[in-house]
Coordinates of N, CA and C in Angstrom, one line a residue:
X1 N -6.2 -103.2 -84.7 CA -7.1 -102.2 -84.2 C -8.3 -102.1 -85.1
X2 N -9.5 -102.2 -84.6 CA -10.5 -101.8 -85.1 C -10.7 -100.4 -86.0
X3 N -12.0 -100.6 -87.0 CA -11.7 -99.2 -87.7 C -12.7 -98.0 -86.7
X4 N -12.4 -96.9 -86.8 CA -13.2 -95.9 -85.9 C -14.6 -96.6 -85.8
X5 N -15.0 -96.7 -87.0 CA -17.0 -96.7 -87.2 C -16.6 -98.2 -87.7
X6 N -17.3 -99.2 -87.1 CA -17.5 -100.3 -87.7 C -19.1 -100.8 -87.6
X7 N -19.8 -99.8 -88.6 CA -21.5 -99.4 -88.6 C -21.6 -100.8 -89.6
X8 N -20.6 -101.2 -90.8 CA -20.9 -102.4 -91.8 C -20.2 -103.3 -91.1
X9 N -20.4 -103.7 -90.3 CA -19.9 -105.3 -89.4 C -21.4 -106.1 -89.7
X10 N -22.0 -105.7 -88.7 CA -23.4 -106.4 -88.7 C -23.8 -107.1 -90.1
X11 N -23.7 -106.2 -91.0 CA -24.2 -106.6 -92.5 C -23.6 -107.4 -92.9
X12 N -21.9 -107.0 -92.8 CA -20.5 -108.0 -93.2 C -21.2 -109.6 -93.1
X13 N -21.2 -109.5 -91.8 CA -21.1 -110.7 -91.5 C -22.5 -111.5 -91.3
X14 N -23.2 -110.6 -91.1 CA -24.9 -111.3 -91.8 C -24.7 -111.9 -93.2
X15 N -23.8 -111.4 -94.1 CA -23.6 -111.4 -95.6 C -22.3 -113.1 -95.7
X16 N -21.9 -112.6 -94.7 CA -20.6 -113.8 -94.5 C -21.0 -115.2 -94.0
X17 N -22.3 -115.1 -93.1 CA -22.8 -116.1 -92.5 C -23.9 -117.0 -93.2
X18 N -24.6 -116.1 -93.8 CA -25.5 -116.6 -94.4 C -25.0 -117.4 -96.2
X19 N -23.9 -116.7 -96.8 CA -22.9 -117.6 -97.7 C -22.6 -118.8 -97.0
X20 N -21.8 -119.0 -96.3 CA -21.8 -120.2 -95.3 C -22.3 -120.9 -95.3
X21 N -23.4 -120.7 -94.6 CA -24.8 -121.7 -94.6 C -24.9 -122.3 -95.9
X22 N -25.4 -121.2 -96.7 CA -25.1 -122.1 -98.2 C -24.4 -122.9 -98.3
X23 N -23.0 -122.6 -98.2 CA -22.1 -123.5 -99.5 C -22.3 -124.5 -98.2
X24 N -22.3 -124.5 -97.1 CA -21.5 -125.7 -95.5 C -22.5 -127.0 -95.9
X25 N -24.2 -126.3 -96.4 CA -25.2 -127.8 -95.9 C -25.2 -128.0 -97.8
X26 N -25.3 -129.4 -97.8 CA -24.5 -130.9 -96.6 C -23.3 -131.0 -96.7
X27 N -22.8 -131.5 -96.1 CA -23.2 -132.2 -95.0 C -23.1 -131.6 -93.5
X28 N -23.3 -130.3 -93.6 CA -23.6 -129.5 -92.3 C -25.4 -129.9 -92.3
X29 N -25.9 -130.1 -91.3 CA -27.3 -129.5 -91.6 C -27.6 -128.2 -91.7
X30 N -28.6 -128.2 -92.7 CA -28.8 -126.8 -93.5 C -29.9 -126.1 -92.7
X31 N -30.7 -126.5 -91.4 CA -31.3 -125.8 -90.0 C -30.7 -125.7 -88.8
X32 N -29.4 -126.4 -89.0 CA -28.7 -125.6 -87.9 C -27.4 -124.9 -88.3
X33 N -27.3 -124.5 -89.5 CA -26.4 -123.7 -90.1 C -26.7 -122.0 -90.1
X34 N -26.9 -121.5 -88.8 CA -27.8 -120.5 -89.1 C -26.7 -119.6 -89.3
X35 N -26.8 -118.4 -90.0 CA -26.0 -117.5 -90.1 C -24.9 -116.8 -88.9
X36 N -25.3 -116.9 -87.7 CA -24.8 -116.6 -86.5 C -23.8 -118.0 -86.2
X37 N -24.3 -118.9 -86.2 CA -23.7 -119.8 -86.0 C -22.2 -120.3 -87.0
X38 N -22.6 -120.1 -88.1 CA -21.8 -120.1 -89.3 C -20.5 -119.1 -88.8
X39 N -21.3 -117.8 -88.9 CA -20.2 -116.7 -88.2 C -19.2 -117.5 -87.0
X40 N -20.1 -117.7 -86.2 CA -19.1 -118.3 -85.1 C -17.4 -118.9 -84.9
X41 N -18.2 -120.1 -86.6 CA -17.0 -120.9 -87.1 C -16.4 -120.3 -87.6
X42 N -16.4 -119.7 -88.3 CA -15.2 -118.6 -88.6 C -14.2 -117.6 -88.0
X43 N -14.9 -117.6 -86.9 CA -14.8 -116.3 -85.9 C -13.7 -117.6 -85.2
X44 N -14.0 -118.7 -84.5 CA -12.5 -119.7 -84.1 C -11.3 -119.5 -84.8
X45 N -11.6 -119.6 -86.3 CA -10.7 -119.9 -87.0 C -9.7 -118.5 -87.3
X46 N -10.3 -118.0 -87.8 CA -9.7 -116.4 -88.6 C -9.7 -115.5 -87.6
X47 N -10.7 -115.1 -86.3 CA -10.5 -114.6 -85.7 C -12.1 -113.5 -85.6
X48 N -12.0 -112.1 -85.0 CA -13.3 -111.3 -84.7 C -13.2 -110.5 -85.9
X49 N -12.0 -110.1 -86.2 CA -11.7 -109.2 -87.1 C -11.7 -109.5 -88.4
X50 N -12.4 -110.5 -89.0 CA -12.7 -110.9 -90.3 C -13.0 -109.9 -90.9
X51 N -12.7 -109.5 -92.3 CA -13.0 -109.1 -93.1 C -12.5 -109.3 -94.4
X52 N -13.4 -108.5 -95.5 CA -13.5 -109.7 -97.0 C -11.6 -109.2 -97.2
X53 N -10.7 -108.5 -96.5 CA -9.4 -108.7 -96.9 C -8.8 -110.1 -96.3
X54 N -9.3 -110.3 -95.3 CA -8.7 -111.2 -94.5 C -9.3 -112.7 -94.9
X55 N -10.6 -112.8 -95.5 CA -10.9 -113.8 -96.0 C -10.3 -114.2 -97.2
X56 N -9.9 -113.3 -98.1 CA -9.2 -113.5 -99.8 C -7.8 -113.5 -99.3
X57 N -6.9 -113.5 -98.0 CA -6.0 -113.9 -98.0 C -6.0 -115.2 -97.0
X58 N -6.9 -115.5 -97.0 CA -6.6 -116.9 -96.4 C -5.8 -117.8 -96.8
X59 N -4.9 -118.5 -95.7 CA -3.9 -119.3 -96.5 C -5.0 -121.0 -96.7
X60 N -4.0 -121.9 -97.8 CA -4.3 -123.2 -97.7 C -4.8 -123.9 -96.7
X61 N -4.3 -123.6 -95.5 CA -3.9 -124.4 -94.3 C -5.3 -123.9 -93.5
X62 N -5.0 -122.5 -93.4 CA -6.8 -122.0 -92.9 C -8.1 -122.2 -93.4
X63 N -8.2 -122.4 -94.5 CA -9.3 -123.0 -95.5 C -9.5 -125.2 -94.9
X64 N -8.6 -125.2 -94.9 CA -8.8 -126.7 -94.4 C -9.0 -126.6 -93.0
X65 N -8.5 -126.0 -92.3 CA -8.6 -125.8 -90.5 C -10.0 -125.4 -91.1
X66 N -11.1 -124.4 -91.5 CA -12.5 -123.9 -91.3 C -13.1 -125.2 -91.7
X67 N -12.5 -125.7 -92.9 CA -13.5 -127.1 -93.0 C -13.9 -128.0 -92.0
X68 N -12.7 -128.2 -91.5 CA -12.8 -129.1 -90.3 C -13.2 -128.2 -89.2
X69 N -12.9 -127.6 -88.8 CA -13.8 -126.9 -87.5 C -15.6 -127.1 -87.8
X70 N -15.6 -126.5 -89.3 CA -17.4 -126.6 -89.7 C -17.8 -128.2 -89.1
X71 N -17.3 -128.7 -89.6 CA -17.3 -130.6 -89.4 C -17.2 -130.8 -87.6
X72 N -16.5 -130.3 -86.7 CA -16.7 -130.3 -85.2 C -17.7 -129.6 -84.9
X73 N -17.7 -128.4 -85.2 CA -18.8 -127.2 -84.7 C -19.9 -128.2 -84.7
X74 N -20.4 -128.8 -85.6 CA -21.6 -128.9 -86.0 C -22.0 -130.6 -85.9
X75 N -20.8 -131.4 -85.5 CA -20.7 -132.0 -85.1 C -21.1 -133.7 -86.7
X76 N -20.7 -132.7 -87.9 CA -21.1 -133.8 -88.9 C -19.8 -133.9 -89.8
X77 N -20.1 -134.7 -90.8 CA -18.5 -134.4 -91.7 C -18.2 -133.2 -92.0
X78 N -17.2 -132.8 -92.5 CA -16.3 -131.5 -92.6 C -17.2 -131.4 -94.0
X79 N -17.1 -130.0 -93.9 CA -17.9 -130.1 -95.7 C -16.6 -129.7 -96.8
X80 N -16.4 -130.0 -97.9 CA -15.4 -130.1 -98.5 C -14.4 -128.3 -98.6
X81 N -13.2 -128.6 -99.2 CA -12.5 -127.2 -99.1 C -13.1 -126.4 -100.2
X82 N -13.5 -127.2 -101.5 CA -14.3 -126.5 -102.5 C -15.8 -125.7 -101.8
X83 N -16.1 -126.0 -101.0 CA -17.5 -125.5 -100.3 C -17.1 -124.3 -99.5
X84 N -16.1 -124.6 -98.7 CA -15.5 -123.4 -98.2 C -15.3 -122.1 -99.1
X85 N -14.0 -122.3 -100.2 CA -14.0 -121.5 -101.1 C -15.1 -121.2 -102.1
X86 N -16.1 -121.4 -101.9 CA -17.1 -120.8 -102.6 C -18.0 -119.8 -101.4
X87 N -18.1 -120.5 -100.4 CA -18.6 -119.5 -99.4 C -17.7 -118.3 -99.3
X88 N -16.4 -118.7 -99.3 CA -15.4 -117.1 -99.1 C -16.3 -116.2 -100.7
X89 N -16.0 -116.9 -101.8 CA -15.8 -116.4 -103.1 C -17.4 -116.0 -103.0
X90 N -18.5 -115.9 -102.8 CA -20.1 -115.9 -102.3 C -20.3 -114.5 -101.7
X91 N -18.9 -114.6 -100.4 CA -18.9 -113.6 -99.5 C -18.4 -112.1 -100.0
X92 N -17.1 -112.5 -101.0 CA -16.3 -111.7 -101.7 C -17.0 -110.9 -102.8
X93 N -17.8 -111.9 -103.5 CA -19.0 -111.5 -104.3 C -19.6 -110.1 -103.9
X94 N -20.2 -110.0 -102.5 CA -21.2 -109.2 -101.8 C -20.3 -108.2 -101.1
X95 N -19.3 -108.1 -100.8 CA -18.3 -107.6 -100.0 C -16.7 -107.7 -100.6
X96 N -16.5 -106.6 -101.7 CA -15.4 -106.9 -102.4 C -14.6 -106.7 -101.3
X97 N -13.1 -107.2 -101.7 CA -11.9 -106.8 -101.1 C -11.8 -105.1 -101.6
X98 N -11.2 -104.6 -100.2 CA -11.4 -102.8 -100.8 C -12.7 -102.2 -100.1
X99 N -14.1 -103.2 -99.9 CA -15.3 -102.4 -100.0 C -15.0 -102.2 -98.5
X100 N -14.4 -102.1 -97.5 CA -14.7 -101.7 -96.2 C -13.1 -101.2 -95.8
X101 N -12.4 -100.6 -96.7 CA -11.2 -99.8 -96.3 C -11.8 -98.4 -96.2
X102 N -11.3 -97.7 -95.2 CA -11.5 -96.4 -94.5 C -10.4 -95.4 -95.5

């Protein structure tokens, strides 16, 4: 269930998408890694309800499933699992675990 007010989603994930971008190019291209799109791939993977709790408990298995999804989405190689985890750790940075509990 969503939380009552979800007014820091927008930002969340402007903040989530735009880390992405970073760490994904290359071998994502880094002009079609736009932050929305970034979001997207995640949003397959993890789901709508992302948040920095749900990103720091990502399992092994989900961190490799986003790599490879980044790598389909975008239709280039998968960008590495260390690229991933730095875009979570990027994300976590800006949006601690904790910072959007009600």
């Amino acid at each position: 269930m969503a939380h009552a007010s979800e007014k820091w989603r927008p930002d969340f994930e402007q903040a989530m998408g735009e880390a992405f971008g970073d760490f994904v190019s290359p071998p994502v291209p880094f002009e079609d890694a736009s932050p929305h799109e970034c979001c997207e791939v995640v949003w397959s993977v993890v789901g709508r309800g992302v948040t920095p709790r749900v990103l720091d408990a990502l399992t092994d298995a989900q961190i490799v499933a986003l790599s490879q999804e980044f790598g389909e989405y975008f239709g280039s190689q998968a960008p590495s699992v260390e690229q991933i985890k730095a875009a979570i750790a990027q994300t976590l940075g800006r949006w601690p675990v904790g910072s959007l509990d009600e």
